[in-house]
XYZ file of C-alpha atoms in Angstrom:
349
model
C 173.030 83.803 121.404
C 170.678 80.703 120.101
C 167.640 81.865 119.931
C 164.702 80.887 122.423
C 161.922 78.678 121.436
C 158.133 79.758 121.750
C 156.132 79.265 124.557
C 153.223 79.017 122.758
C 151.164 77.575 120.272
C 149.251 78.609 117.459
C 145.654 80.386 118.233
C 142.723 78.210 118.805
C 138.923 78.858 118.792
C 138.659 79.143 122.379
C 137.844 82.276 124.587
C 139.951 85.101 124.262
C 141.440 84.871 127.655
C 142.192 80.945 126.528
C 144.270 81.843 123.529
C 148.249 81.035 123.565
C 149.689 83.747 124.963
C 147.493 85.362 126.902
C 148.338 86.364 130.751
C 145.880 85.314 133.085
C 144.417 83.838 136.784
C 144.755 80.706 137.999
C 142.799 79.193 140.968
C 143.803 76.113 142.880
C 141.387 73.375 144.692
C 144.519 72.240 146.684
C 144.087 72.525 150.602
C 146.163 75.689 151.499
C 145.064 77.370 148.732
C 141.672 77.445 147.994
C 140.339 81.456 148.088
C 143.988 82.435 146.108
C 144.457 83.547 142.575
C 148.128 83.302 140.864
C 148.957 84.971 137.933
C 150.158 82.803 134.319
C 150.277 82.216 131.022
C 148.398 79.987 128.881
C 151.015 77.990 127.041
C 148.901 75.285 125.103
C 145.862 73.261 124.824
C 147.725 69.801 126.367
C 145.422 67.548 123.883
C 141.995 66.706 122.049
C 141.492 64.057 124.425
C 141.141 66.654 127.096
C 139.230 69.236 125.991
C 138.630 71.423 128.984
C 142.197 71.404 129.703
C 145.142 73.866 129.716
C 149.128 73.865 130.186
C 149.957 77.180 132.274
C 153.220 78.231 133.179
C 152.822 80.303 136.909
C 154.593 84.369 137.003
C 155.856 83.921 140.445
C 156.026 80.434 141.308
C 158.570 78.373 140.420
C 159.838 74.457 140.454
C 163.003 74.790 141.818
C 163.955 76.940 145.317
C 166.461 79.213 143.706
C 163.688 80.756 141.331
C 164.848 79.970 137.697
C 162.122 77.412 136.383
C 158.790 78.767 136.404
C 156.206 76.201 137.538
C 154.046 74.672 134.843
C 150.643 72.831 135.428
C 147.899 71.102 133.499
C 144.789 73.423 134.914
C 141.157 73.046 134.148
C 139.111 76.035 131.850
C 136.822 76.653 135.204
C 140.110 77.327 137.229
C 141.123 79.949 135.361
C 139.942 83.634 133.889
C 141.411 86.869 133.110
C 143.553 89.431 134.786
C 140.968 90.623 137.206
C 140.311 94.755 136.439
C 141.890 97.244 139.462
C 140.410 100.345 139.552
C 143.799 103.001 139.812
C 142.909 104.522 142.876
C 140.543 103.692 146.040
C 139.140 103.993 149.175
C 138.342 100.844 150.843
C 135.986 100.587 153.476
C 134.577 98.214 156.266
C 133.135 95.051 155.129
C 133.920 95.482 151.670
C 135.367 92.137 150.131
C 138.275 92.536 148.460
C 141.998 90.372 147.620
C 145.031 91.137 148.918
C 148.295 90.108 147.419
C 149.994 87.882 149.775
C 152.419 85.175 149.047
C 152.503 85.898 145.410
C 149.228 85.628 144.948
C 145.419 87.425 145.490
C 143.564 85.799 148.804
C 140.086 86.646 149.070
C 139.173 88.393 152.028
C 136.897 90.827 154.085
C 137.912 94.107 155.504
C 137.001 93.870 159.430
C 139.097 97.348 160.133
C 140.214 100.804 159.153
C 143.843 101.280 160.997
C 144.513 104.590 161.626
C 148.227 104.290 160.138
C 146.109 104.066 156.485
C 146.096 100.016 156.631
C 143.253 97.949 156.975
C 142.779 94.595 158.745
C 141.039 91.881 156.328
C 139.871 88.465 157.860
C 140.055 85.145 155.211
C 137.174 82.938 155.827
C 138.738 79.856 154.700
C 141.902 79.853 156.959
C 139.960 81.835 159.892
C 142.621 84.145 160.045
C 143.248 88.275 159.954
C 146.492 90.365 158.614
C 146.982 93.931 157.946
C 147.584 95.368 154.617
C 148.309 98.366 152.674
C 145.751 100.138 150.558
C 148.085 99.330 147.523
C 148.281 95.462 148.513
C 144.532 95.305 147.855
C 141.785 95.148 144.752
C 137.906 95.401 145.074
C 136.594 91.248 145.122
C 135.508 90.206 141.727
C 133.610 87.070 139.886
C 134.287 86.139 136.578
C 130.899 85.229 135.475
C 129.517 84.363 131.685
C 132.374 86.175 130.404
C 132.025 89.448 132.140
C 133.113 90.606 135.448
C 130.671 90.983 138.344
C 131.133 93.814 139.784
C 132.322 95.861 136.673
C 134.415 98.926 136.688
C 132.703 101.742 137.251
C 133.417 103.137 133.426
C 131.794 100.096 132.208
C 128.424 100.119 134.522
C 125.095 100.305 131.932
C 123.028 101.745 134.620
C 120.700 104.629 133.897
C 120.710 106.945 136.898
C 117.280 106.419 138.388
C 117.672 103.004 138.570
C 120.680 103.391 140.204
C 118.826 106.275 142.723
C 116.319 103.523 142.949
C 118.537 100.484 143.561
C 121.024 102.832 145.640
C 118.237 104.069 147.870
C 116.455 99.788 148.612
C 120.215 99.434 149.771
C 120.780 101.892 151.803
C 117.536 101.520 153.767
C 118.543 97.526 154.042
C 121.639 98.093 154.970
C 120.228 100.626 158.148
C 117.932 97.858 158.735
C 120.597 95.496 159.408
C 122.616 97.390 160.605
C 120.369 98.707 163.475
C 119.659 95.204 163.643
C 123.001 93.545 164.585
C 124.156 96.093 166.995
C 121.256 94.996 169.019
C 121.611 91.409 168.658
C 126.059 92.281 169.489
C 124.797 94.291 172.656
C 122.336 91.383 173.465
C 124.593 88.954 173.217
C 127.713 90.989 175.056
C 125.394 91.775 177.813
C 124.320 88.455 178.041
C 128.109 87.314 178.459
C 128.531 90.038 181.062
C 125.563 89.114 183.400
C 126.546 85.318 182.904
C 130.030 86.064 184.174
C 129.079 88.965 186.680
C 127.262 86.373 188.348
C 129.581 83.387 188.027
C 132.294 86.089 189.806
C 134.474 85.714 186.799
C 136.517 88.550 184.823
C 135.426 90.071 181.914
C 138.315 90.572 179.007
C 139.521 87.124 177.680
C 137.598 85.947 175.035
C 138.205 82.778 175.335
C 135.667 82.911 178.607
C 133.082 84.661 176.746
C 133.766 81.979 173.593
C 133.091 78.967 176.249
C 129.814 80.830 177.769
C 128.679 80.537 173.556
C 129.861 77.115 173.005
C 128.449 75.264 175.906
C 126.354 72.246 175.564
C 123.304 72.495 174.023
C 123.824 75.653 172.031
C 122.655 76.114 168.941
C 125.369 75.999 166.433
C 126.362 76.129 162.938
C 128.971 74.183 161.567
C 131.175 73.852 158.586
C 133.416 70.996 156.768
C 136.769 71.565 154.510
C 136.173 68.389 152.406
C 135.245 68.377 149.050
C 131.713 69.256 148.277
C 131.085 70.578 151.105
C 133.519 73.905 151.084
C 130.958 76.939 151.558
C 128.068 75.261 153.612
C 126.942 75.594 156.769
C 124.701 73.134 158.702
C 122.837 73.795 161.519
C 123.377 71.809 164.839
C 123.380 71.293 168.659
C 126.358 70.854 170.932
C 126.297 67.547 172.813
C 129.779 67.778 174.976
C 132.606 69.459 174.966
C 135.471 67.161 174.279
C 138.148 69.042 175.205
C 140.344 72.515 174.176
C 138.031 74.542 172.004
C 136.397 71.226 170.368
C 133.310 70.192 170.595
C 131.283 66.791 169.435
C 128.016 68.679 167.601
C 124.741 66.377 166.928
C 123.765 67.511 163.351
C 119.611 68.926 162.976
C 119.082 67.798 159.513
C 121.896 65.039 158.127
C 121.171 61.590 159.350
C 124.165 58.834 159.374
C 124.136 56.128 156.581
C 121.892 53.492 158.031
C 119.337 56.380 159.268
C 118.883 55.538 162.496
C 119.939 58.371 164.069
C 120.838 62.215 163.075
C 124.830 62.725 162.754
C 127.205 63.606 165.026
C 130.942 65.109 164.562
C 133.683 66.689 165.786
C 134.747 70.379 165.003
C 137.477 72.585 166.255
C 136.343 76.543 167.197
C 137.382 77.453 163.453
C 134.664 75.304 162.158
C 131.768 76.049 164.426
C 129.836 79.437 164.937
C 126.183 80.597 166.730
C 123.451 80.323 164.783
C 123.412 84.114 162.836
C 120.622 86.232 163.849
C 117.830 86.841 161.141
C 117.579 89.917 159.470
C 114.477 90.826 157.296
C 115.074 92.210 154.412
C 112.316 95.236 154.320
C 112.798 95.016 150.444
C 113.565 92.006 147.336
C 118.062 91.004 147.118
C 119.721 92.847 144.763
C 122.230 92.099 142.093
C 125.785 90.828 143.697
C 124.213 91.048 147.194
C 125.893 87.879 148.891
C 123.716 85.663 150.340
C 123.274 82.186 151.876
C 120.835 79.800 150.138
C 119.387 77.000 151.570
C 120.119 73.878 150.061
C 120.949 69.672 150.775
C 119.889 70.809 153.961
C 122.284 73.341 154.298
C 123.439 76.954 153.615
C 125.499 77.869 151.022
C 127.269 81.304 150.481
C 126.873 82.665 146.957
C 126.191 85.868 145.466
C 122.867 87.144 143.573
C 123.580 86.518 139.941
C 120.593 87.649 138.412
C 117.099 89.027 139.841
C 114.008 86.919 137.904
C 111.131 88.591 139.902
C 110.487 89.585 142.962
C 110.518 86.570 145.228
C 113.102 84.696 142.406
C 116.734 85.103 141.583
C 119.891 83.231 140.248
C 122.919 82.550 142.705
C 126.165 82.098 142.142
C 128.074 79.637 144.529
C 132.085 80.708 144.097
C 133.125 77.389 145.459
C 131.898 75.371 142.779
C 131.477 77.811 140.013
C 127.055 77.131 139.438
C 124.837 78.793 138.747
C 121.191 77.717 140.551
C 117.496 79.536 140.902
C 115.926 80.225 144.338
C 113.085 81.647 145.661
C 113.517 84.814 148.234
C 112.207 82.330 151.101
C 115.245 80.234 150.014
C 117.874 83.306 151.378
C 119.685 85.280 153.928
C 121.849 88.089 153.574
C 125.240 86.220 153.982
C 127.261 87.097 157.796
C 130.484 86.654 158.561
C 130.947 85.407 162.546
C 134.345 87.845 163.188
C 135.754 88.554 166.910
C 133.103 87.051 168.217
C 130.719 89.578 166.497
C 128.645 89.293 163.456
C 129.542 91.198 160.570
C 126.374 91.185 157.175
C 127.826 91.586 153.820
C 126.991 94.200 151.491
C 126.885 95.046 148.167
C 129.836 97.069 147.172
Protein backbone atom coordinates (compact mmCIF):
# COMPACT_ATOMS: atom_id res chain seq x y z
CA UNK A 1 0.00 0.00 0.00
CA UNK A 2 1.43 3.35 -1.00
CA UNK A 3 1.45 6.24 1.40
CA UNK A 4 -1.03 8.98 0.70
CA UNK A 5 0.43 12.42 0.12
CA UNK A 6 -0.55 15.03 2.69
CA UNK A 7 -3.38 17.32 1.52
CA UNK A 8 -2.52 20.23 3.81
CA UNK A 9 0.31 22.73 4.01
CA UNK A 10 2.19 23.88 7.14
CA UNK A 11 0.45 26.26 9.54
CA UNK A 12 0.36 29.96 8.69
CA UNK A 13 -0.27 33.22 10.54
CA UNK A 14 -3.88 33.31 9.34
CA UNK A 15 -6.90 33.07 11.69
CA UNK A 16 -7.58 29.57 13.09
CA UNK A 17 -10.36 28.76 10.61
CA UNK A 18 -8.06 29.63 7.67
CA UNK A 19 -5.27 27.29 8.74
CA UNK A 20 -4.50 24.37 6.41
CA UNK A 21 -6.61 21.37 7.35
CA UNK A 22 -9.38 23.43 8.99
CA UNK A 23 -12.96 22.40 8.24
CA UNK A 24 -14.90 25.37 6.94
CA UNK A 25 -18.02 26.50 5.12
CA UNK A 26 -17.72 28.17 1.73
CA UNK A 27 -20.14 30.49 -0.04
CA UNK A 28 -20.37 31.39 -3.70
CA UNK A 29 -21.42 34.50 -5.60
CA UNK A 30 -22.23 32.48 -8.71
CA UNK A 31 -25.84 32.87 -9.92
CA UNK A 32 -28.02 30.14 -8.48
CA UNK A 33 -25.72 29.53 -5.50
CA UNK A 34 -26.02 32.79 -3.56
CA UNK A 35 -27.25 32.32 -0.03
CA UNK A 36 -25.78 28.81 0.26
CA UNK A 37 -22.83 27.41 2.23
CA UNK A 38 -20.95 24.18 1.46
CA UNK A 39 -18.56 22.35 3.78
CA UNK A 40 -14.91 21.85 2.85
CA UNK A 41 -11.30 21.85 4.03
CA UNK A 42 -8.59 24.49 3.69
CA UNK A 43 -5.75 23.04 1.60
CA UNK A 44 -3.32 25.95 1.38
CA UNK A 45 -2.78 29.56 0.42
CA UNK A 46 -2.05 29.32 -3.33
CA UNK A 47 0.38 32.23 -3.60
CA UNK A 48 1.88 35.03 -1.55
CA UNK A 49 0.78 37.33 -4.38
CA UNK A 50 -2.84 36.53 -3.48
CA UNK A 51 -2.88 37.00 0.31
CA UNK A 52 -6.64 36.74 0.66
CA UNK A 53 -7.12 33.64 -1.51
CA UNK A 54 -7.20 30.03 -0.30
CA UNK A 55 -7.35 26.67 -2.02
CA UNK A 56 -10.24 24.64 -0.61
CA UNK A 57 -11.51 21.12 -1.18
CA UNK A 58 -15.26 20.56 -0.92
CA UNK A 59 -16.68 17.72 1.14
CA UNK A 60 -19.78 16.97 -0.93
CA UNK A 61 -19.10 18.61 -4.30
CA UNK A 62 -17.17 16.66 -6.94
CA UNK A 63 -15.51 17.31 -10.28
CA UNK A 64 -16.86 14.11 -11.83
CA UNK A 65 -20.36 12.63 -11.95
CA UNK A 66 -19.14 9.45 -10.28
CA UNK A 67 -18.28 11.42 -7.15
CA UNK A 68 -14.69 10.16 -6.88
CA UNK A 69 -12.75 13.42 -7.24
CA UNK A 70 -13.60 16.16 -4.71
CA UNK A 71 -13.92 19.63 -6.25
CA UNK A 72 -11.14 22.10 -5.45
CA UNK A 73 -11.41 25.86 -5.90
CA UNK A 74 -9.52 29.02 -5.00
CA UNK A 75 -11.80 31.10 -2.77
CA UNK A 76 -11.59 34.60 -1.33
CA UNK A 77 -11.20 34.74 2.47
CA UNK A 78 -14.44 36.74 2.88
CA UNK A 79 -16.35 33.76 1.46
CA UNK A 80 -14.91 31.32 4.00
CA UNK A 81 -16.02 30.88 7.61
CA UNK A 82 -15.77 28.21 10.34
CA UNK A 83 -18.39 25.47 10.54
CA UNK A 84 -21.55 27.12 11.85
CA UNK A 85 -22.58 26.01 15.36
CA UNK A 86 -25.84 24.16 15.78
CA UNK A 87 -28.02 23.37 18.80
CA UNK A 88 -28.39 19.65 19.54
CA UNK A 89 -32.15 20.15 19.90
CA UNK A 90 -34.29 23.12 18.98
CA UNK A 91 -37.97 23.87 18.49
CA UNK A 92 -38.22 26.10 15.44
CA UNK A 93 -40.91 28.77 15.14
CA UNK A 94 -42.77 30.73 12.49
CA UNK A 95 -40.76 33.64 10.96
CA UNK A 96 -37.37 32.41 12.23
CA UNK A 97 -34.43 32.70 9.84
CA UNK A 98 -32.90 29.27 9.29
CA UNK A 99 -30.44 27.40 7.11
CA UNK A 100 -32.00 24.40 5.35
CA UNK A 101 -29.85 21.48 4.16
CA UNK A 102 -30.62 20.96 0.48
CA UNK A 103 -28.59 19.65 -2.45
CA UNK A 104 -25.50 19.06 -0.27
CA UNK A 105 -25.42 22.62 1.09
CA UNK A 106 -27.00 24.93 3.67
CA UNK A 107 -29.41 27.49 2.13
CA UNK A 108 -30.64 30.60 3.92
CA UNK A 109 -34.43 30.91 4.29
CA UNK A 110 -37.27 31.83 6.63
CA UNK A 111 -39.91 29.58 8.20
CA UNK A 112 -43.33 30.50 6.84
CA UNK A 113 -45.46 27.70 8.32
CA UNK A 114 -45.39 24.95 10.95
CA UNK A 115 -47.05 21.84 9.49
CA UNK A 116 -49.16 19.27 11.32
CA UNK A 117 -46.68 16.49 10.48
CA UNK A 118 -43.92 18.31 12.40
CA UNK A 119 -42.22 19.66 9.29
CA UNK A 120 -41.86 23.29 8.21
CA UNK A 121 -42.34 25.34 5.09
CA UNK A 122 -39.20 27.37 4.36
CA UNK A 123 -39.23 30.31 1.96
CA UNK A 124 -36.02 31.18 0.08
CA UNK A 125 -35.85 34.90 -0.66
CA UNK A 126 -33.35 34.73 -3.50
CA UNK A 127 -35.08 32.04 -5.55
CA UNK A 128 -38.61 33.02 -4.39
CA UNK A 129 -39.32 29.33 -3.70
CA UNK A 130 -40.94 27.53 -0.79
CA UNK A 131 -40.03 23.93 0.19
CA UNK A 132 -40.84 21.55 3.02
CA UNK A 133 -38.16 20.43 5.52
CA UNK A 134 -37.95 18.29 8.62
CA UNK A 135 -36.55 19.65 11.89
CA UNK A 136 -33.36 17.61 11.43
CA UNK A 137 -32.70 19.42 8.12
CA UNK A 138 -32.73 22.86 9.72
CA UNK A 139 -30.44 24.99 11.85
CA UNK A 140 -30.80 28.53 13.17
CA UNK A 141 -29.28 31.01 10.72
CA UNK A 142 -26.12 32.70 12.00
CA UNK A 143 -23.66 35.24 10.62
CA UNK A 144 -19.87 35.16 11.13
CA UNK A 145 -19.17 38.81 12.06
CA UNK A 146 -15.81 40.12 13.32
CA UNK A 147 -14.62 36.68 14.39
CA UNK A 148 -17.73 35.57 16.29
CA UNK A 149 -21.13 34.06 15.58
CA UNK A 150 -24.27 36.21 15.62
CA UNK A 151 -26.43 35.14 17.34
CA UNK A 152 -24.19 33.01 19.57
CA UNK A 153 -25.15 29.63 20.97
CA UNK A 154 -27.30 29.95 24.10
CA UNK A 155 -24.44 28.86 26.38
CA UNK A 156 -22.08 31.47 24.91
CA UNK A 157 -24.22 34.52 25.59
CA UNK A 158 -22.72 36.84 28.19
CA UNK A 159 -25.80 38.90 29.04
CA UNK A 160 -26.97 39.82 32.51
CA UNK A 161 -30.42 38.51 33.38
CA UNK A 162 -31.70 41.99 34.23
CA UNK A 163 -30.58 43.37 30.87
CA UNK A 164 -32.00 40.35 29.11
CA UNK A 165 -35.39 40.84 30.79
CA UNK A 166 -35.54 44.49 29.77
CA UNK A 167 -34.51 43.68 26.20
CA UNK A 168 -37.05 40.87 25.87
CA UNK A 169 -39.82 43.08 27.27
CA UNK A 170 -39.05 45.77 24.68
CA UNK A 171 -38.88 43.19 21.91
CA UNK A 172 -42.17 41.63 22.99
CA UNK A 173 -43.90 45.01 22.98
CA UNK A 174 -42.49 45.91 19.56
CA UNK A 175 -43.46 42.50 18.23
CA UNK A 176 -47.05 42.85 19.44
CA UNK A 177 -47.32 46.32 17.89
CA UNK A 178 -45.85 45.01 14.63
CA UNK A 179 -48.09 41.94 14.48
CA UNK A 180 -51.23 43.99 15.08
CA UNK A 181 -50.18 46.47 12.39
CA UNK A 182 -49.49 43.66 9.90
CA UNK A 183 -52.81 41.98 10.71
CA UNK A 184 -54.66 45.21 10.03
CA UNK A 185 -52.73 45.90 6.81
CA UNK A 186 -53.12 42.34 5.49
CA UNK A 187 -56.81 42.32 6.45
CA UNK A 188 -57.36 45.66 4.75
CA UNK A 189 -55.57 44.43 1.63
CA UNK A 190 -57.66 41.25 1.60
CA UNK A 191 -60.89 43.20 2.17
CA UNK A 192 -60.01 45.59 -0.62
CA UNK A 193 -59.36 42.70 -3.01
CA UNK A 194 -62.68 41.11 -2.07
CA UNK A 195 -64.63 44.29 -2.64
CA UNK A 196 -62.95 44.93 -5.99
CA UNK A 197 -63.62 41.41 -7.17
CA UNK A 198 -67.18 41.43 -5.88
CA UNK A 199 -67.88 44.57 -7.87
CA UNK A 200 -66.52 43.00 -11.03
CA UNK A 201 -68.35 39.71 -10.57
CA UNK A 202 -65.09 37.69 -10.44
CA UNK A 203 -64.60 34.76 -8.10
CA UNK A 204 -62.16 34.70 -5.21
CA UNK A 205 -59.70 31.87 -4.66
CA UNK A 206 -57.31 32.50 -7.49
CA UNK A 207 -54.09 34.11 -6.28
CA UNK A 208 -53.49 35.37 -9.80
CA UNK A 209 -56.66 37.47 -9.78
CA UNK A 210 -55.60 39.12 -6.51
CA UNK A 211 -52.09 39.80 -7.78
CA UNK A 212 -53.45 41.31 -10.99
CA UNK A 213 -55.39 43.77 -8.90
CA UNK A 214 -52.37 44.62 -6.75
CA UNK A 215 -49.87 44.94 -9.61
CA UNK A 216 -51.83 47.13 -11.96
CA UNK A 217 -50.98 50.27 -13.91
CA UNK A 218 -50.22 53.17 -11.54
CA UNK A 219 -49.55 50.94 -8.52
CA UNK A 220 -46.69 51.99 -6.23
CA UNK A 221 -44.28 49.08 -5.79
CA UNK A 222 -40.75 48.11 -4.86
CA UNK A 223 -38.47 46.19 -7.23
CA UNK A 224 -35.24 44.27 -6.80
CA UNK A 225 -32.49 43.03 -9.12
CA UNK A 226 -30.20 40.00 -9.22
CA UNK A 227 -27.39 42.05 -10.77
CA UNK A 228 -24.05 42.10 -8.95
CA UNK A 229 -23.90 45.04 -6.59
CA UNK A 230 -27.68 45.32 -6.23
CA UNK A 231 -28.47 42.06 -4.43
CA UNK A 232 -30.61 42.59 -1.33
CA UNK A 233 -31.77 46.08 -2.36
CA UNK A 234 -35.32 47.27 -3.06
CA UNK A 235 -36.11 50.45 -4.98
CA UNK A 236 -39.44 52.30 -5.07
CA UNK A 237 -41.24 52.78 -8.36
CA UNK A 238 -44.57 52.92 -10.17
CA UNK A 239 -45.99 50.40 -12.64
CA UNK A 240 -46.22 52.17 -15.98
CA UNK A 241 -47.59 49.24 -17.95
CA UNK A 242 -48.41 45.54 -17.71
CA UNK A 243 -46.36 44.21 -20.61
CA UNK A 244 -47.27 40.52 -20.49
CA UNK A 245 -48.03 37.59 -18.24
CA UNK A 246 -46.54 38.46 -14.82
CA UNK A 247 -44.28 41.11 -16.37
CA UNK A 248 -44.37 44.83 -15.66
CA UNK A 249 -42.71 48.02 -16.88
CA UNK A 250 -41.72 50.04 -13.81
CA UNK A 251 -40.51 53.63 -13.57
CA UNK A 252 -38.17 54.24 -10.63
CA UNK A 253 -38.95 57.07 -8.23
CA UNK A 254 -35.30 58.01 -7.61
CA UNK A 255 -33.06 56.33 -10.22
CA UNK A 256 -32.53 58.33 -13.41
CA UNK A 257 -31.26 57.60 -16.91
CA UNK A 258 -27.57 58.03 -17.77
CA UNK A 259 -28.23 61.39 -19.44
CA UNK A 260 -30.36 62.49 -16.44
CA UNK A 261 -33.28 63.50 -18.68
CA UNK A 262 -35.89 61.20 -17.13
CA UNK A 263 -36.51 58.61 -14.46
CA UNK A 264 -35.23 55.16 -15.37
CA UNK A 265 -37.71 52.53 -16.58
CA UNK A 266 -37.10 48.77 -16.45
CA UNK A 267 -39.06 45.59 -16.97
CA UNK A 268 -39.57 43.13 -14.08
CA UNK A 269 -41.22 39.77 -13.58
CA UNK A 270 -43.43 38.88 -10.60
CA UNK A 271 -40.47 37.40 -8.68
CA UNK A 272 -38.76 40.78 -8.47
CA UNK A 273 -41.66 43.05 -7.59
CA UNK A 274 -43.77 43.57 -4.47
CA UNK A 275 -46.14 46.19 -3.00
CA UNK A 276 -44.60 48.92 -0.85
CA UNK A 277 -44.36 47.44 2.67
CA UNK A 278 -46.67 48.85 5.38
CA UNK A 279 -45.03 51.33 7.73
CA UNK A 280 -44.22 49.92 11.16
CA UNK A 281 -43.58 52.48 13.90
CA UNK A 282 -41.01 51.16 16.36
CA UNK A 283 -42.10 51.98 19.92
CA UNK A 284 -38.48 51.77 21.03
CA UNK A 285 -35.05 51.63 19.45
CA UNK A 286 -33.89 48.69 17.37
CA UNK A 287 -32.10 45.86 19.16
CA UNK A 288 -28.92 44.03 18.25
CA UNK A 289 -29.61 41.27 15.68
CA UNK A 290 -32.83 42.89 14.42
CA UNK A 291 -33.16 42.42 10.67
CA UNK A 292 -33.72 45.81 9.06
CA UNK A 293 -33.76 47.66 5.76
CA UNK A 294 -31.30 50.56 5.58
CA UNK A 295 -31.90 53.47 3.20
CA UNK A 296 -28.73 53.98 1.16
CA UNK A 297 -28.06 55.15 -2.40
CA UNK A 298 -31.78 55.67 -3.11
CA UNK A 299 -32.76 52.13 -2.10
CA UNK A 300 -33.59 49.94 0.90
CA UNK A 301 -30.83 47.37 1.61
CA UNK A 302 -31.43 44.30 3.78
CA UNK A 303 -29.08 44.04 6.76
CA UNK A 304 -28.77 43.12 10.44
CA UNK A 305 -28.14 45.41 13.43
CA UNK A 306 -24.64 44.37 14.53
CA UNK A 307 -24.13 47.08 17.17
CA UNK A 308 -26.30 49.63 18.98
CA UNK A 309 -24.16 52.79 19.18
CA UNK A 310 -26.73 55.06 20.88
CA UNK A 311 -30.48 55.58 21.15
CA UNK A 312 -30.56 56.77 17.56
CA UNK A 313 -27.49 55.33 15.82
CA UNK A 314 -26.56 51.79 14.78
CA UNK A 315 -24.05 49.70 12.90
CA UNK A 316 -25.67 47.52 10.24
CA UNK A 317 -24.06 44.43 8.72
CA UNK A 318 -24.90 43.58 5.10
CA UNK A 319 -24.70 39.87 4.30
CA UNK A 320 -24.41 40.27 0.54
CA UNK A 321 -21.33 42.50 0.67
CA UNK A 322 -20.02 41.51 4.13
CA UNK A 323 -19.76 45.20 5.03
CA UNK A 324 -20.74 47.23 8.08
CA UNK A 325 -22.04 50.81 7.95
CA UNK A 326 -23.46 53.32 10.43
CA UNK A 327 -27.07 54.56 10.15
CA UNK A 328 -29.43 56.85 12.03
CA UNK A 329 -32.69 55.46 13.40
CA UNK A 330 -34.63 57.46 10.81
CA UNK A 331 -32.73 55.69 8.00
CA UNK A 332 -33.88 52.22 9.08
CA UNK A 333 -37.10 50.24 8.96
CA UNK A 334 -37.98 46.79 10.27
CA UNK A 335 -37.42 44.23 7.50
CA UNK A 336 -40.52 42.55 6.07
CA UNK A 337 -40.93 39.85 3.42
CA UNK A 338 -43.78 39.58 0.91
CA UNK A 339 -44.63 35.86 1.06
CA UNK A 340 -47.67 34.27 -0.59
CA UNK A 341 -49.48 37.59 -0.81
CA UNK A 342 -48.88 38.56 2.85
CA UNK A 343 -46.35 40.64 4.74
CA UNK A 344 -44.22 38.73 7.25
CA UNK A 345 -42.05 40.76 9.64
CA UNK A 346 -38.61 39.54 10.68
CA UNK A 347 -37.94 39.44 14.40
CA UNK A 348 -34.81 38.92 16.47
CA UNK A 349 -34.38 35.29 17.51
